[in-house]
């Protein structure tokens, strides 16, 4: 019985390792909800950003609602270098980050230490 369990756990681990190294890891991408004159999207901050890529419509003012669940101070700031934004993210509070969508393109954001990354795609 113990042997069977060990074998199953072993196989599961091997499967996980194979998936981890060879599986397709598409970054999670989400399109903002667009209303007439604004668009918004919720981003959860927990060991990284979810979604990691946010798609915004050009020309419509955008708000990203960041909520940090992660207790680590690593993620307590979010920085958008292209927009000159450096926003503090207190834990379990939702902070709005307004994005100027007048220019199409791809813009990265990162935690205060540049360790975790996300991306806005404006098109
Ligand atoms: Cu960090």
PDB file of C-alpha atoms and ligand atoms in Angstrom:
ATOM      1  CA  UNK A   1       0.000   0.000   0.000  1.00  0.00           C
ATOM      2  CA  UNK A   2       2.705   2.459   1.006  1.00  0.00           C
ATOM      3  CA  UNK A   3       4.626   1.540  -2.133  1.00  0.00           C
ATOM      4  CA  UNK A   4       1.610   2.343  -4.294  1.00  0.00           C
ATOM      5  CA  UNK A   5       1.217   5.749  -2.670  1.00  0.00           C
ATOM      6  CA  UNK A   6       4.913   6.506  -3.078  1.00  0.00           C
ATOM      7  CA  UNK A   7       4.708   5.501  -6.744  1.00  0.00           C
ATOM      8  CA  UNK A   8       1.656   7.673  -7.345  1.00  0.00           C
ATOM      9  CA  UNK A   9       3.207  10.666  -5.603  1.00  0.00           C
ATOM     10  CA  UNK A  10       6.424  10.111  -7.558  1.00  0.00           C
ATOM     11  CA  UNK A  11       4.587   9.973 -10.867  1.00  0.00           C
ATOM     12  CA  UNK A  12       2.587  13.070  -9.978  1.00  0.00           C
ATOM     13  CA  UNK A  13       5.807  14.911  -9.175  1.00  0.00           C
ATOM     14  CA  UNK A  14       7.437  13.835 -12.436  1.00  0.00           C
ATOM     15  CA  UNK A  15       4.334  14.935 -14.307  1.00  0.00           C
ATOM     16  CA  UNK A  16       4.392  18.286 -12.558  1.00  0.00           C
ATOM     17  CA  UNK A  17       8.082  18.808 -13.334  1.00  0.00           C
ATOM     18  CA  UNK A  18       7.525  17.953 -17.000  1.00  0.00           C
ATOM     19  CA  UNK A  19       4.569  20.344 -17.141  1.00  0.00           C
ATOM     20  CA  UNK A  20       6.577  23.041 -15.381  1.00  0.00           C
ATOM     21  CA  UNK A  21       9.499  22.882 -17.782  1.00  0.00           C
ATOM     22  CA  UNK A  22       7.874  21.903 -21.035  1.00  0.00           C
ATOM     23  CA  UNK A  23       4.263  22.940 -20.692  1.00  0.00           C
ATOM     24  CA  UNK A  24       2.950  26.016 -22.378  1.00  0.00           C
ATOM     25  CA  UNK A  25       2.848  28.868 -19.939  1.00  0.00           C
ATOM     26  CA  UNK A  26       0.788  31.436 -21.656  1.00  0.00           C
ATOM     27  CA  UNK A  27       0.676  34.536 -19.572  1.00  0.00           C
ATOM     28  CA  UNK A  28      -2.795  35.220 -18.384  1.00  0.00           C
ATOM     29  CA  UNK A  29      -4.272  38.042 -20.405  1.00  0.00           C
ATOM     30  CA  UNK A  30      -7.505  39.867 -19.835  1.00  0.00           C
ATOM     31  CA  UNK A  31      -9.391  42.571 -21.701  1.00  0.00           C
ATOM     32  CA  UNK A  32     -10.700  45.491 -19.641  1.00  0.00           C
ATOM     33  CA  UNK A  33     -14.444  46.074 -19.379  1.00  0.00           C
ATOM     34  CA  UNK A  34     -15.121  48.978 -21.706  1.00  0.00           C
ATOM     35  CA  UNK A  35     -18.017  51.356 -21.127  1.00  0.00           C
ATOM     36  CA  UNK A  36     -18.788  54.479 -23.153  1.00  0.00           C
ATOM     37  CA  UNK A  37     -16.114  56.730 -21.713  1.00  0.00           C
ATOM     38  CA  UNK A  38     -14.071  54.595 -19.380  1.00  0.00           C
ATOM     39  CA  UNK A  39     -12.682  51.132 -18.948  1.00  0.00           C
ATOM     40  CA  UNK A  40     -11.562  49.318 -15.874  1.00  0.00           C
ATOM     41  CA  UNK A  41     -10.059  46.065 -14.775  1.00  0.00           C
ATOM     42  CA  UNK A  42      -9.243  44.443 -11.444  1.00  0.00           C
ATOM     43  CA  UNK A  43      -5.713  43.186 -10.889  1.00  0.00           C
ATOM     44  CA  UNK A  44      -5.015  40.939  -7.935  1.00  0.00           C
ATOM     45  CA  UNK A  45      -1.545  41.152  -6.452  1.00  0.00           C
ATOM     46  CA  UNK A  46      -0.641  37.867  -4.853  1.00  0.00           C
ATOM     47  CA  UNK A  47       2.758  36.337  -5.564  1.00  0.00           C
ATOM     48  CA  UNK A  48       2.671  38.251  -8.834  1.00  0.00           C
ATOM     49  CA  UNK A  49      -0.073  39.913 -10.836  1.00  0.00           C
ATOM     50  CA  UNK A  50      -3.291  38.365 -12.026  1.00  0.00           C
ATOM     51  CA  UNK A  51      -3.974  39.016 -14.830  1.00  0.00           C
ATOM     52  CA  UNK A  52      -0.388  39.590 -15.891  1.00  0.00           C
ATOM     53  CA  UNK A  53      -1.304  41.209 -19.184  1.00  0.00           C
ATOM     54  CA  UNK A  54      -4.099  43.738 -19.463  1.00  0.00           C
ATOM     55  CA  UNK A  55      -5.514  44.722 -22.834  1.00  0.00           C
ATOM     56  CA  UNK A  56      -6.879  48.275 -23.041  1.00  0.00           C
ATOM     57  CA  UNK A  57      -8.711  50.107 -25.763  1.00  0.00           C
ATOM     58  CA  UNK A  58      -6.874  53.111 -27.123  1.00  0.00           C
ATOM     59  CA  UNK A  59      -8.423  56.508 -26.444  1.00  0.00           C
ATOM     60  CA  UNK A  60     -10.694  55.375 -23.585  1.00  0.00           C
ATOM     61  CA  UNK A  61      -9.539  56.496 -20.108  1.00  0.00           C
ATOM     62  CA  UNK A  62      -8.536  53.413 -18.133  1.00  0.00           C
ATOM     63  CA  UNK A  63      -8.453  52.512 -14.456  1.00  0.00           C
ATOM     64  CA  UNK A  64      -6.579  49.542 -13.108  1.00  0.00           C
ATOM     65  CA  UNK A  65      -7.805  48.492  -9.681  1.00  0.00           C
ATOM     66  CA  UNK A  66      -4.915  46.877  -7.855  1.00  0.00           C
ATOM     67  CA  UNK A  67      -5.655  44.876  -4.725  1.00  0.00           C
ATOM     68  CA  UNK A  68      -2.654  43.506  -2.879  1.00  0.00           C
ATOM     69  CA  UNK A  69      -3.431  40.310  -0.962  1.00  0.00           C
ATOM     70  CA  UNK A  70       0.209  39.324  -0.672  1.00  0.00           C
ATOM     71  CA  UNK A  71       1.702  40.166   2.741  1.00  0.00           C
ATOM     72  CA  UNK A  72       5.204  40.549   1.290  1.00  0.00           C
ATOM     73  CA  UNK A  73       6.550  44.093   1.161  1.00  0.00           C
ATOM     74  CA  UNK A  74       8.096  43.204  -2.179  1.00  0.00           C
ATOM     75  CA  UNK A  75       4.794  43.933  -3.875  1.00  0.00           C
ATOM     76  CA  UNK A  76       3.807  46.991  -1.862  1.00  0.00           C
ATOM     77  CA  UNK A  77       4.448  49.365  -4.737  1.00  0.00           C
ATOM     78  CA  UNK A  78       3.516  49.190  -8.368  1.00  0.00           C
ATOM     79  CA  UNK A  79       5.593  51.172 -10.841  1.00  0.00           C
ATOM     80  CA  UNK A  80       4.680  52.195 -14.382  1.00  0.00           C
ATOM     81  CA  UNK A  81       7.895  53.795 -15.662  1.00  0.00           C
ATOM     82  CA  UNK A  82       6.330  54.899 -18.961  1.00  0.00           C
ATOM     83  CA  UNK A  83       3.600  56.814 -17.167  1.00  0.00           C
ATOM     84  CA  UNK A  84       5.623  58.145 -14.236  1.00  0.00           C
ATOM     85  CA  UNK A  85       3.426  56.224 -11.798  1.00  0.00           C
ATOM     86  CA  UNK A  86       4.720  54.843  -8.512  1.00  0.00           C
ATOM     87  CA  UNK A  87       1.697  53.825  -6.484  1.00  0.00           C
ATOM     88  CA  UNK A  88       1.736  52.425  -2.979  1.00  0.00           C
ATOM     89  CA  UNK A  89      -0.422  49.326  -2.508  1.00  0.00           C
ATOM     90  CA  UNK A  90      -1.434  48.850   1.125  1.00  0.00           C
ATOM     91  CA  UNK A  91      -2.395  45.251   1.839  1.00  0.00           C
ATOM     92  CA  UNK A  92      -6.069  44.348   1.269  1.00  0.00           C
ATOM     93  CA  UNK A  93      -6.906  47.782  -0.088  1.00  0.00           C
ATOM     94  CA  UNK A  94      -7.908  48.522  -3.631  1.00  0.00           C
ATOM     95  CA  UNK A  95      -5.915  51.298  -5.260  1.00  0.00           C
ATOM     96  CA  UNK A  96      -6.883  52.875  -8.545  1.00  0.00           C
ATOM     97  CA  UNK A  97      -4.204  53.513 -11.107  1.00  0.00           C
ATOM     98  CA  UNK A  98      -5.294  55.734 -13.992  1.00  0.00           C
ATOM     99  CA  UNK A  99      -3.692  55.018 -17.317  1.00  0.00           C
ATOM    100  CA  UNK A 100      -3.474  57.408 -20.244  1.00  0.00           C
ATOM    101  CA  UNK A 101      -4.444  55.324 -23.274  1.00  0.00           C
ATOM    102  CA  UNK A 102      -3.850  57.954 -25.939  1.00  0.00           C
ATOM    103  CA  UNK A 103      -0.786  56.135 -27.305  1.00  0.00           C
ATOM    104  CA  UNK A 104      -1.059  52.556 -28.525  1.00  0.00           C
ATOM    105  CA  UNK A 105       1.695  50.207 -27.509  1.00  0.00           C
ATOM    106  CA  UNK A 106       2.948  47.828 -24.852  1.00  0.00           C
ATOM    107  CA  UNK A 107       3.904  49.162 -21.459  1.00  0.00           C
ATOM    108  CA  UNK A 108       5.370  47.159 -18.612  1.00  0.00           C
ATOM    109  CA  UNK A 109       4.724  47.626 -14.962  1.00  0.00           C
ATOM    110  CA  UNK A 110       6.700  46.145 -12.082  1.00  0.00           C
ATOM    111  CA  UNK A 111       6.911  45.907  -8.332  1.00  0.00           C
ATOM    112  CA  UNK A 112       9.087  48.469  -6.538  1.00  0.00           C
ATOM    113  CA  UNK A 113      12.164  46.239  -6.917  1.00  0.00           C
ATOM    114  CA  UNK A 114      11.534  45.328 -10.532  1.00  0.00           C
ATOM    115  CA  UNK A 115      11.107  41.646  -9.685  1.00  0.00           C
ATOM    116  CA  UNK A 116       7.504  40.994 -10.653  1.00  0.00           C
ATOM    117  CA  UNK A 117       6.176  42.254 -13.939  1.00  0.00           C
ATOM    118  CA  UNK A 118       2.950  42.895 -15.719  1.00  0.00           C
ATOM    119  CA  UNK A 119       2.082  44.451 -19.015  1.00  0.00           C
ATOM    120  CA  UNK A 120      -0.516  46.750 -20.513  1.00  0.00           C
ATOM    121  CA  UNK A 121      -1.308  46.436 -24.175  1.00  0.00           C
ATOM    122  CA  UNK A 122      -3.076  49.479 -25.586  1.00  0.00           C
ATOM    123  CA  UNK A 123      -4.600  48.961 -29.011  1.00  0.00           C
TER     124      UNK A 123
HETATM  125 CU1  LIG B   1       9.623  43.244  -5.465  1.00  0.00          CU
END
